[in-house]
Amino acid sequence: MAEIRVRFPPSPTGYLHIGGARTALYNWLLVKKLGGKLVLRIEDTDVERSTEASAQAILDGLKWMGITWDEGPYLQSDYAEHHRETAEALVQKGAAYRCYCTKEELAAKREAAQAAKKSFQGYDGTCRDLTDEQRAAFESEGRESVVRFRVPRQEGSVGFNDLVFGLTEVSLAELDDFVIVRSNGVPLYVLSNVADDHRDRITLVLRGADHLVNTPKQVMLYQAMGWDVPQFAHMALTLDPKKAKISKRRHGEVVTVQFYRDHGFLPWAFCNFMAMLGWSTGDDRELYETPEDLIRAFSIEGMAKRNSVFNYRKGDPKFITDPKALHINALHLRTMAVADLAPHVKQQLEAASIWDTAWDEGGDRRTWFLELLELIRVRYHLLTDFVTLARAFFDDDYPMDAKATKKSLRKDPALAQYLPQLAERLEGLETYNLETTETTLRALCEELSIKPGLLINASRVAITGQGVGPGIFDVFTALGQDRTCARLRDKAKLVEQPATPSPQS
RNA sequence: GGCCCCAUAGUCUAGCGGUUAGGACGUCGGCCUCUCACGCCGAAAUCCCGGGUUCAAUUCCCGGUGGGGUCACCA
């Protein structure tokens, strides 16, 4: 059996959006599963809208996702000659013909048909059976012409067996003689796509269901050329919560792949989420630790026929994107090997200019770094949380959360004394660890007759700037004796200071 | 509007004639606890409607409704 060859043919008219990303991902998964080749083809024949920057952005998006291709990227525009030859061949065979109707004439006819509420509003076949003389007359008139495919005027239908939707056919009577070459000589998508897929020896076309109803036309093109018709598998679409098509224009950055890269998603977690939109194995699994895991499980049979909704609510203060996407990212964040997580966190810290190269080298500092990640990652959802919520662990310059400061640090004016006292006790410790710090703090509270919670929560805010975080003794230990004590003393000064102005207060 | 496709909680889904309709996210409550998170326990919430077929329909058939796709000299 010949090897499977699939393709991903984005048109470079904008960033890679989640629909395209999912199509690319499914094609890639399939190829990895079945051991074939993925061809990348940039369909740039729409000169008006195509830009090189978009093409680059799409490539970047794919690379970030970890999607690799085996051939290309080919540029569709490089094969214009081949497309024209194909069209010419169709005309020679009599499978297509030149049509001299002007756009105005066609528009008028269409309007008339609409006004008359005719069910068939396609091309009426005016130029379908022109004699050589008539044609010559139009040519000498200088009329421009398009090339139309000659749909057989007979009973019956064209169809194909879609791997997802099953037998899909359309009655020939429903099809009009569609244009395959523009008057300026440039072939249309329906033709160039077929010509390219044939030239690239594509055996399976896996694409969005928006192409489903156009596929019979393409099948006719293959057949007219005497080419093997590839298999088709159409994937249901991804819509927004209002069931509208996803578009950058309507939804903004949140539907682009770069958004997820820039907002702290792990590339693979993003893929994992995308894969689950409209595909399942039948078991309850939704976390695929590695690409290999997913590849093993993937199959066309699991693809849903119904459209799925990308559950993003604009302006939601709690969820920057689909909550499930966030959840899957968090799941990966806390279950992947810490050593694999480390480079991603490093990237974030570097971007924030708070990376210390000592954390890179082997030894204690490296160990400290990895252990810290283990300690804090369980409560984060995004990689960016490591530079915001976790900032105090990596940098001595950290912001003080206004609410937490008010709630815990200024809870009791006496904390202005308690915190330095605690610092003094901790400083005196010869062995500074989880147990000794806890014993020390609790003993102090006992002596002062205060609840440990008071000192614990105040300490947390003092040394991390936040009211939430890991257990306090873990934080003491992670931060180390010197930094902990210095911060306790330093922030004790804030206890009785007037509240810093904040939007909240 | 014509043609085509689809239809299980708010969302992603399992189900393929007989189930207390399963799981996940989200929501709410509880446990744990120095906070938050994790984890654990629990709750609310679903078979679009109407006809058939059948001893029995979420499941099969038909119709309706709803949603989507597509009807270009865009891709």
Coordinates of C-alpha atoms (C1' of nucleotides) in Angstrom, one line a residue:
Chain A
M1 CA 0.0 0.0 0.0
A2 CA 1.3 3.4 -0.9
E3 CA 2.2 5.7 1.9
I4 CA -0.2 8.2 3.3
R5 CA 0.4 11.8 2.1
V6 CA -1.6 14.6 3.6
R7 CA -1.2 18.3 3.4
F8 CA -1.8 21.6 5.3
P9 CA -2.4 24.5 2.9
P10 CA -3.0 27.7 4.8
S11 CA -3.6 30.9 2.9
P12 CA -1.3 33.6 4.3
T13 CA -3.9 36.2 5.1
G14 CA -3.4 36.5 8.8
Y15 CA -2.0 34.8 11.8
L16 CA -2.5 31.1 12.4
H17 CA -5.8 30.8 14.1
I18 CA -7.1 28.0 16.2
G19 CA -9.1 26.5 13.4
G20 CA -6.1 26.2 11.2
A21 CA -4.0 25.1 14.1
R22 CA -6.4 22.2 14.7
T23 CA -6.5 21.2 11.1
A24 CA -2.7 21.2 11.0
L25 CA -2.5 19.3 14.2
Y26 CA -4.9 16.6 13.1
N27 CA -3.0 16.2 9.8
W28 CA 0.2 15.9 11.7
L29 CA -1.2 13.4 14.2
L30 CA -2.5 11.3 11.4
V31 CA 0.9 11.3 9.6
K32 CA 2.7 10.4 12.7
K33 CA 0.3 7.7 13.5
L34 CA 0.2 6.1 10.0
G35 CA 3.8 6.9 9.0
G36 CA 3.3 9.1 6.0
K37 CA 4.3 12.6 4.9
L38 CA 2.9 16.0 5.6
V39 CA 3.2 18.6 2.9
L40 CA 3.0 22.2 3.8
R41 CA 1.8 24.5 1.0
I42 CA 1.2 28.2 1.2
E43 CA -1.8 29.1 -0.9
D44 CA -0.9 32.6 -1.8
T45 CA -2.8 33.0 -5.0
D46 CA -5.0 35.7 -3.5
V47 CA -2.6 38.4 -4.2
E48 CA -4.9 41.0 -2.7
R49 CA -4.8 39.5 0.8
S50 CA -1.7 37.5 1.0
T51 CA 1.3 38.8 2.8
E52 CA 4.7 37.3 3.5
A53 CA 4.5 38.4 7.1
S54 CA 1.4 36.2 7.5
A55 CA 3.1 33.3 5.9
Q56 CA 6.0 33.7 8.4
A57 CA 3.5 34.0 11.3
I58 CA 1.9 30.8 10.3
L59 CA 5.2 29.0 10.1
D60 CA 6.1 30.4 13.5
G61 CA 2.8 29.2 15.0
L62 CA 3.3 25.7 13.6
K63 CA 6.9 25.5 14.9
W64 CA 5.8 26.7 18.3
M65 CA 3.2 24.0 18.4
G66 CA 5.8 21.5 17.5
I67 CA 4.2 20.6 14.2
T68 CA 6.7 19.5 11.7
W69 CA 6.3 18.9 8.0
D70 CA 8.1 16.7 5.6
E71 CA 7.9 18.7 2.4
G72 CA 7.6 22.3 1.6
P73 CA 6.6 24.9 2.3
Y74 CA 5.7 25.1 -1.3
L75 CA 4.3 28.3 -2.7
Q76 CA 1.1 27.8 -4.7
S77 CA 2.0 30.8 -6.7
D78 CA 5.1 29.0 -8.0
Y79 CA 2.9 26.5 -9.8
A80 CA 0.6 28.9 -11.6
E81 CA 1.9 27.5 -14.9
H82 CA 0.8 24.1 -13.9
H83 CA -2.6 25.3 -13.0
R84 CA -3.1 27.0 -16.3
E85 CA -1.9 23.9 -18.1
T86 CA -4.4 21.8 -16.2
A87 CA -7.2 24.2 -17.2
E88 CA -6.0 24.2 -20.8
A89 CA -6.0 20.4 -20.8
L90 CA -9.6 20.4 -19.5
V91 CA -10.6 22.7 -22.3
Q92 CA -8.9 20.5 -24.9
K93 CA -10.7 17.5 -23.5
G94 CA -14.0 19.3 -23.8
A95 CA -14.5 19.1 -20.0
A96 CA -14.3 22.8 -19.8
Y97 CA -15.1 25.8 -22.0
R98 CA -14.6 29.5 -22.4
C99 CA -17.4 31.7 -21.2
Y100 CA -17.6 35.3 -22.5
C101 CA -20.4 36.5 -20.3
T102 CA -19.5 39.7 -18.5
K103 CA -19.7 40.1 -14.7
E104 CA -22.5 42.6 -15.3
E105 CA -24.5 40.2 -17.4
L106 CA -24.1 37.5 -14.8
A107 CA -25.1 39.8 -12.0
A108 CA -28.2 40.9 -13.8
K109 CA -29.2 37.3 -14.5
R110 CA -28.6 36.3 -10.9
E111 CA -30.7 39.2 -9.6
A112 CA -33.5 38.2 -12.0
A113 CA -33.3 34.6 -10.8
Q114 CA -33.5 35.8 -7.3
A115 CA -36.4 38.1 -7.9
A116 CA -38.2 35.3 -9.6
K117 CA -37.4 33.1 -6.6
K118 CA -36.1 30.4 -8.9
S119 CA -34.6 27.5 -7.0
F120 CA -31.6 27.3 -9.4
Q121 CA -29.7 30.5 -9.4
G122 CA -26.4 29.3 -10.9
Y123 CA -24.9 29.9 -14.2
D124 CA -27.4 29.3 -17.0
G125 CA -25.0 27.8 -19.5
T126 CA -25.2 30.6 -22.1
C127 CA -21.7 29.9 -23.4
R128 CA -21.7 26.2 -22.9
D129 CA -22.3 25.3 -26.5
L130 CA -20.8 28.2 -28.4
T131 CA -19.9 27.5 -32.0
D132 CA -16.4 28.3 -33.2
E133 CA -17.8 31.3 -35.1
Q134 CA -19.5 32.7 -32.0
R135 CA -16.4 32.2 -30.1
A136 CA -14.3 33.9 -32.7
A137 CA -16.7 36.8 -32.8
F138 CA -16.4 37.3 -29.1
E139 CA -12.7 37.1 -29.3
S140 CA -12.5 39.7 -32.1
E141 CA -14.7 41.9 -30.0
G142 CA -12.0 41.8 -27.5
R143 CA -14.3 40.2 -24.9
E144 CA -12.6 38.7 -21.9
S145 CA -13.4 35.1 -21.0
V146 CA -13.3 32.8 -18.0
V147 CA -13.0 29.1 -18.2
R148 CA -15.9 27.1 -16.8
F149 CA -16.1 23.4 -16.0
R150 CA -18.7 21.5 -18.1
V151 CA -20.9 19.7 -15.5
P152 CA -22.5 16.7 -17.2
R153 CA -26.1 17.5 -18.0
Q154 CA -27.6 14.2 -17.0
E155 CA -29.3 12.4 -14.3
G156 CA -27.3 11.2 -11.3
S157 CA -25.0 12.7 -8.8
V158 CA -21.4 13.1 -7.9
G159 CA -20.2 11.9 -4.6
F160 CA -17.5 10.5 -2.4
N161 CA -17.2 8.6 0.7
D162 CA -16.1 11.0 3.4
L163 CA -14.1 9.3 6.2
V164 CA -16.0 11.3 8.8
F165 CA -19.3 12.2 7.3
G166 CA -19.8 9.1 5.2
L167 CA -21.3 9.1 1.7
T168 CA -21.7 12.7 0.6
E169 CA -23.2 13.4 -2.8
V170 CA -24.8 16.1 -4.7
S171 CA -27.2 15.8 -7.6
L172 CA -25.7 17.0 -10.9
A173 CA -28.7 19.1 -11.4
E174 CA -27.7 21.2 -8.4
L175 CA -24.4 22.0 -9.9
D176 CA -23.8 24.8 -12.3
D177 CA -20.9 25.2 -14.7
F178 CA -18.5 26.7 -12.2
V179 CA -15.6 29.0 -13.1
I180 CA -12.1 27.5 -12.8
V181 CA -10.0 30.2 -14.4
R182 CA -10.5 33.9 -14.0
S183 CA -10.7 36.3 -16.9
N184 CA -7.1 37.5 -16.0
G185 CA -5.9 33.9 -16.6
V186 CA -5.4 33.0 -12.9
P187 CA -7.0 29.7 -11.9
L188 CA -9.3 29.6 -9.0
Y189 CA -8.9 27.7 -5.7
V190 CA -11.1 24.9 -6.7
L191 CA -8.8 24.0 -9.6
S192 CA -5.4 25.0 -8.3
N193 CA -6.1 23.1 -5.1
V194 CA -6.9 19.9 -7.0
A195 CA -3.9 20.4 -9.4
D196 CA -1.6 20.9 -6.4
D197 CA -2.9 18.0 -4.4
H198 CA -2.4 15.8 -7.4
R199 CA 1.0 17.0 -8.1
D200 CA 1.9 16.6 -4.4
R201 CA 0.5 13.1 -4.7
I202 CA -1.8 13.7 -1.8
T203 CA -3.7 10.5 -0.8
L204 CA -5.9 11.9 2.0
V205 CA -7.4 15.4 2.2
L206 CA -8.2 16.2 5.8
R207 CA -9.7 19.7 6.1
G208 CA -12.5 21.7 7.6
A209 CA -16.1 20.9 6.9
D210 CA -16.5 24.2 5.2
H211 CA -15.1 22.5 2.2
L212 CA -17.5 19.6 2.4
V213 CA -20.0 20.8 -0.2
N214 CA -17.4 21.9 -2.6
T215 CA -15.7 18.6 -2.7
P216 CA -18.0 17.0 -5.4
K217 CA -16.8 19.7 -7.7
Q218 CA -13.2 18.8 -7.0
V219 CA -14.0 15.1 -7.5
M220 CA -15.3 16.0 -11.0
L221 CA -12.1 17.8 -11.7
Y222 CA -10.0 14.8 -10.7
Q223 CA -12.1 12.5 -12.8
A224 CA -12.1 14.8 -15.8
M225 CA -8.3 14.8 -15.7
G226 CA -8.2 11.1 -15.2
W227 CA -6.4 11.5 -11.9
D228 CA -6.8 9.3 -8.8
V229 CA -9.3 10.9 -6.4
P230 CA -7.8 11.1 -2.9
Q231 CA -9.7 10.1 0.1
F232 CA -11.5 12.9 2.0
A233 CA -12.0 13.5 5.7
H234 CA -13.8 16.6 6.7
M235 CA -13.6 17.9 10.3
A236 CA -16.5 19.6 12.0
L237 CA -15.8 23.3 12.6
T238 CA -15.0 25.2 15.8
L239 CA -17.4 28.0 16.6
D240 CA -17.6 30.7 19.2
P241 CA -20.2 30.5 22.1
K242 CA -22.7 32.3 19.8
K243 CA -22.2 29.6 17.2
A244 CA -20.5 32.0 14.9
K245 CA -17.4 31.3 12.9
I246 CA -14.2 32.1 14.6
S247 CA -12.3 34.9 13.1
K248 CA -9.5 37.2 14.1
R249 CA -11.6 40.2 13.1
R250 CA -14.4 39.3 15.5
H251 CA -12.5 37.7 18.3
G252 CA -9.1 39.2 18.3
E253 CA -5.9 37.7 19.5
V254 CA -7.5 35.1 21.6
V255 CA -8.1 32.9 18.6
T256 CA -4.6 33.1 17.3
V257 CA -1.8 30.7 18.2
Q258 CA 0.5 33.5 19.2
F259 CA -1.9 34.5 22.0
Y260 CA -1.3 31.2 23.7
R261 CA 2.4 31.4 23.2
D262 CA 2.5 34.9 24.6
H263 CA 0.2 34.1 27.5
G264 CA 2.2 31.3 29.0
F265 CA 0.8 28.1 27.5
L266 CA 3.0 25.1 27.1
P267 CA 3.0 24.3 23.4
W268 CA 2.0 20.7 24.0
A269 CA -0.8 21.6 26.4
F270 CA -2.2 23.8 23.8
C271 CA -2.1 21.0 21.3
N272 CA -3.6 18.7 23.8
F273 CA -6.5 21.0 24.3
M274 CA -7.0 21.6 20.6
A275 CA -7.0 17.9 19.9
M276 CA -9.9 17.4 22.4
L277 CA -12.1 19.9 20.6
G278 CA -14.1 17.6 18.4
W279 CA -12.2 14.4 18.9
S280 CA -12.3 11.6 21.5
T281 CA -11.4 8.0 21.9
G282 CA -14.4 6.9 23.7
D283 CA -12.7 6.5 27.0
D284 CA -12.5 9.3 29.6
R285 CA -9.0 10.3 29.0
E286 CA -8.3 13.9 28.2
L287 CA -4.7 14.4 29.4
Y288 CA -2.1 13.2 27.0
E289 CA 1.3 13.8 28.6
T290 CA 3.3 13.6 25.4
P291 CA 2.8 13.8 21.6
E292 CA 3.6 10.1 21.5
D293 CA 0.7 9.4 23.8
L294 CA -1.8 11.3 21.6
I295 CA -0.4 9.9 18.4
R296 CA -0.9 6.4 19.7
A297 CA -4.5 7.2 20.6
F298 CA -5.4 9.3 17.6
S299 CA -7.7 8.1 14.8
I300 CA -10.1 9.5 12.3
E301 CA -12.9 7.4 13.7
G302 CA -12.9 9.5 16.9
M303 CA -13.6 12.7 15.0
A304 CA -17.0 14.3 15.8
K305 CA -19.5 15.3 13.2
R306 CA -21.0 18.1 15.1
N307 CA -19.4 21.5 15.4
S308 CA -17.7 22.3 18.7
V309 CA -17.7 25.5 20.6
F310 CA -14.6 27.3 21.7
N311 CA -15.9 28.4 25.1
Y312 CA -14.3 31.8 25.3
R313 CA -16.2 34.6 27.0
K314 CA -14.8 38.0 26.1
G315 CA -14.0 40.2 29.0
D316 CA -14.2 37.4 31.6
P317 CA -12.0 38.6 34.4
K318 CA -11.3 35.0 35.6
F319 CA -10.6 33.2 32.4
I320 CA -8.5 34.7 29.6
T321 CA -9.6 31.9 27.3
D322 CA -11.6 28.6 27.3
P323 CA -11.5 27.4 31.0
K324 CA -10.8 23.9 29.8
A325 CA -7.7 25.1 27.9
L326 CA -6.5 26.7 31.1
H327 CA -7.2 23.6 33.0
I328 CA -5.3 21.3 30.6
N329 CA -2.4 23.7 30.7
A330 CA -2.4 23.6 34.5
L331 CA -2.6 19.9 34.4
H332 CA 0.5 19.6 32.3
L333 CA 2.2 22.3 34.4
R334 CA 1.9 20.2 37.5
T335 CA 2.4 16.7 36.1
M336 CA 5.2 17.0 33.7
A337 CA 8.8 16.3 34.7
V338 CA 10.2 19.4 36.5
A339 CA 13.3 19.2 34.4
D340 CA 11.1 19.6 31.3
L341 CA 9.2 22.5 32.9
A342 CA 12.4 24.3 33.8
P343 CA 13.4 25.6 30.4
H344 CA 9.9 27.1 29.9
V345 CA 10.1 28.9 33.2
K346 CA 13.7 30.0 32.4
Q347 CA 12.4 31.6 29.3
Q348 CA 9.8 33.5 31.2
L349 CA 12.3 34.7 33.8
E350 CA 14.8 35.7 31.2
A351 CA 12.1 37.7 29.4
A352 CA 11.5 39.5 32.7
S353 CA 15.2 40.0 33.3
I354 CA 15.2 38.1 36.6
W355 CA 17.0 35.0 35.5
D356 CA 20.1 34.0 37.4
T357 CA 22.5 31.8 35.4
A358 CA 23.5 30.0 38.5
W359 CA 20.1 28.2 38.3
D360 CA 21.2 26.8 35.0
E361 CA 24.4 25.2 36.2
G362 CA 24.4 22.0 38.1
G363 CA 24.8 21.9 41.9
D364 CA 22.9 23.5 44.8
R365 CA 21.4 26.4 43.0
R366 CA 20.1 24.2 40.2
T367 CA 18.6 21.8 42.8
W368 CA 17.1 24.8 44.6
F369 CA 15.5 26.0 41.4
L370 CA 14.0 22.7 40.5
E371 CA 12.7 22.1 44.1
L372 CA 11.2 25.5 44.1
L373 CA 9.3 24.8 40.9
E374 CA 8.0 21.6 42.4
L375 CA 6.8 23.5 45.4
I376 CA 5.0 26.3 43.6
R377 CA 3.8 24.9 40.3
V378 CA 0.8 23.1 41.6
R379 CA -1.1 26.4 42.1
Y380 CA -0.4 27.9 38.7
H381 CA -2.2 27.8 35.4
L382 CA 0.1 29.6 33.1
L383 CA 3.9 29.9 32.6
T384 CA 3.5 33.7 33.1
D385 CA 2.4 33.0 36.7
F386 CA 6.0 32.2 37.4
V387 CA 7.1 35.8 36.9
T388 CA 4.0 37.4 38.4
L389 CA 2.7 35.3 41.3
A390 CA 6.1 33.7 42.0
R391 CA 8.2 36.8 41.5
A392 CA 9.3 37.1 45.1
F393 CA 11.0 33.7 44.9
F394 CA 13.3 34.9 42.1
D395 CA 13.8 38.5 42.8
D396 CA 14.2 40.7 45.8
D397 CA 12.2 43.4 44.2
Y398 CA 8.6 42.3 44.4
P399 CA 5.3 44.1 44.5
M400 CA 3.2 44.1 47.6
D401 CA -0.4 43.1 47.1
A402 CA -2.5 45.9 48.5
K403 CA -5.4 43.8 49.7
A404 CA -3.2 41.2 51.4
T405 CA -1.1 43.9 53.0
K406 CA -4.2 45.5 54.5
K407 CA -5.7 42.2 55.5
S408 CA -2.7 40.4 57.0
L409 CA 0.2 42.7 57.4
R410 CA -1.7 45.5 59.0
K411 CA -4.1 43.2 60.9
D412 CA -2.4 44.1 64.2
P413 CA -0.2 47.0 64.8
A414 CA 1.9 44.9 67.1
L415 CA 3.1 43.0 64.0
A416 CA 5.6 45.9 63.7
Q417 CA 7.3 44.3 66.7
Y418 CA 6.5 40.7 66.1
L419 CA 8.0 40.4 62.7
P420 CA 11.5 41.7 63.7
Q421 CA 11.3 39.4 66.7
L422 CA 10.6 36.5 64.5
A423 CA 13.5 37.5 62.3
E424 CA 15.8 37.6 65.3
R425 CA 14.8 34.1 66.4
L426 CA 15.1 32.7 62.9
E427 CA 18.5 34.3 62.5
G428 CA 19.7 32.6 65.6
L429 CA 19.0 29.2 64.3
E430 CA 22.0 27.1 63.6
T431 CA 19.9 24.6 61.6
Y432 CA 17.5 26.3 59.4
N433 CA 14.9 24.0 58.0
L434 CA 11.2 23.1 57.8
E435 CA 11.1 21.8 61.4
T436 CA 13.2 24.3 63.2
T437 CA 11.5 27.3 61.6
E438 CA 8.1 25.9 62.5
T439 CA 9.1 25.2 66.1
T440 CA 10.6 28.7 66.4
L441 CA 7.6 30.5 65.1
R442 CA 5.1 28.5 67.1
A443 CA 7.2 29.0 70.3
L444 CA 7.3 32.7 69.7
C445 CA 3.5 32.8 69.3
E446 CA 3.1 30.9 72.4
E447 CA 5.2 33.4 74.4
L448 CA 3.4 36.3 72.8
S449 CA 0.0 34.6 73.4
I450 CA -1.1 35.1 69.8
K451 CA -2.5 32.8 67.2
P452 CA 0.1 31.4 64.9
G453 CA -2.1 32.3 62.0
L454 CA -1.6 36.0 62.7
L455 CA 2.2 35.8 62.4
I456 CA 2.1 33.2 59.6
N457 CA -0.1 35.2 57.3
A458 CA 1.7 38.5 58.0
S459 CA 5.0 36.7 57.3
R460 CA 3.7 35.4 54.0
V461 CA 2.7 38.8 52.9
A462 CA 5.9 40.3 54.1
I463 CA 8.3 38.0 52.4
T464 CA 6.3 37.2 49.2
G465 CA 4.1 40.2 48.8
Q466 CA 1.1 38.0 48.5
G467 CA -1.6 36.6 50.7
V468 CA -1.6 33.3 49.0
G469 CA 1.2 30.8 48.4
P470 CA 2.8 27.6 49.7
G471 CA 2.9 26.7 53.3
I472 CA 4.9 29.3 55.2
F473 CA 7.7 27.1 56.4
D474 CA 8.2 25.9 52.9
V475 CA 8.5 29.5 51.9
F476 CA 10.9 30.2 54.8
T477 CA 13.1 27.3 53.7
A478 CA 12.9 28.1 50.0
L479 CA 13.8 31.7 50.5
G480 CA 16.7 30.9 52.9
Q481 CA 17.6 32.3 56.2
D482 CA 19.1 35.6 55.1
R483 CA 16.5 36.7 52.7
T484 CA 13.7 35.7 55.0
C485 CA 15.0 37.6 57.9
A486 CA 15.9 40.7 55.9
R487 CA 12.4 40.8 54.4
L488 CA 10.7 40.3 57.7
R489 CA 12.5 43.3 59.1
D490 CA 12.1 45.4 56.0
K491 CA 8.4 44.8 55.5
A492 CA 7.7 45.3 59.2
K493 CA 8.0 48.9 58.5
L494 CA 4.9 48.8 56.4
V495 CA 2.7 47.7 59.3
E496 CA 1.9 51.1 60.6
Q497 CA 2.5 53.1 57.5
P498 CA -0.5 54.7 55.9
A499 CA -2.1 52.5 53.3
T500 CA -0.5 52.9 49.9
P501 CA -3.0 54.3 47.4
S502 CA -4.6 51.6 45.3
P503 CA -7.5 51.4 43.0
Q504 CA -9.2 49.1 45.5
S505 CA -9.1 51.3 48.6
Chain B
rG1 C1' -34.1 31.3 -0.2
rG2 C1' -31.9 26.3 -2.8
rC3 C1' -28.8 22.3 -1.6
rC4 C1' -25.9 19.7 2.2
rC5 C1' -24.5 18.6 7.3
rC6 C1' -25.4 18.4 12.5
rA7 C1' -28.4 18.0 17.3
rU8 C1' -26.7 14.4 25.1
rA9 C1' -26.1 19.7 31.2
rG10 C1' -23.3 26.5 30.3
rU11 C1' -18.8 24.1 27.5
rC12 C1' -15.9 19.5 25.6
rU13 C1' -17.7 14.6 25.3
rA14 C1' -19.2 8.8 26.5
rG15 C1' -23.4 6.1 24.9
rC16 C1' -24.4 2.8 19.4
rG17 C1' -32.9 -0.5 22.0
rG18 C1' -33.6 -2.1 28.4
rU19 C1' -28.2 2.5 32.1
rU20 C1' -29.9 5.5 38.9
rA21 C1' -27.7 8.6 31.1
rG22 C1' -20.9 8.0 32.6
rG23 C1' -16.5 11.3 32.6
rA24 C1' -14.1 16.3 32.2
rC25 C1' -14.2 21.8 32.6
rG26 C1' -17.0 25.5 34.9
rU27 C1' -20.6 26.6 39.1
rC28 C1' -22.1 25.8 44.4
rG29 C1' -21.2 23.3 49.3
rG30 C1' -17.9 20.4 52.5
rC31 C1' -13.3 18.1 54.3
rC32 C1' -8.0 19.2 54.6
rU33 C1' -5.5 23.8 56.5
rC34 C1' -1.4 29.2 58.4
rU35 C1' -3.5 31.4 53.1
rC36 C1' -4.2 29.9 48.2
rA37 C1' -3.8 25.8 45.2
rC38 C1' -3.7 20.6 44.9
rG39 C1' -6.3 16.3 46.6
rC40 C1' -10.8 14.1 48.5
rC41 C1' -16.2 14.1 49.3
rG42 C1' -20.9 16.0 47.8
rA43 C1' -24.7 19.1 45.0
rA44 C1' -27.4 21.5 41.1
rA45 C1' -27.7 21.0 35.7
rU46 C1' -28.6 17.2 29.8
rC47 C1' -31.0 13.3 26.0
rC48 C1' -34.6 20.0 20.9
rC49 C1' -40.0 19.0 19.8
rG50 C1' -43.8 15.8 17.5
rG51 C1' -45.1 11.5 15.2
rG52 C1' -44.1 6.5 14.1
rU53 C1' -41.4 1.2 14.6
rU54 C1' -40.9 -1.9 19.0
rC55 C1' -42.8 -5.3 24.8
rA56 C1' -39.2 -1.2 25.3
rA57 C1' -36.6 4.5 22.6
rU58 C1' -31.5 9.3 24.2
rU59 C1' -30.4 5.3 20.8
rC60 C1' -33.9 3.2 14.6
rC61 C1' -37.3 5.9 10.8
rC62 C1' -40.1 10.3 9.2
rG63 C1' -41.5 15.4 10.0
rG64 C1' -40.7 20.0 12.4
rU65 C1' -37.5 23.3 15.0
rG66 C1' -32.8 25.1 16.0
rG67 C1' -27.6 25.6 14.7
rG68 C1' -23.9 25.3 11.1
rG69 C1' -21.9 24.9 6.0
rU70 C1' -22.2 26.3 1.0
rC71 C1' -24.2 28.7 -3.1
rA72 C1' -18.1 34.4 -6.0
rC73 C1' -13.9 35.8 -11.7
rC74 C1' -11.8 34.5 -2.1
rA75 C1' -8.9 30.6 -0.2

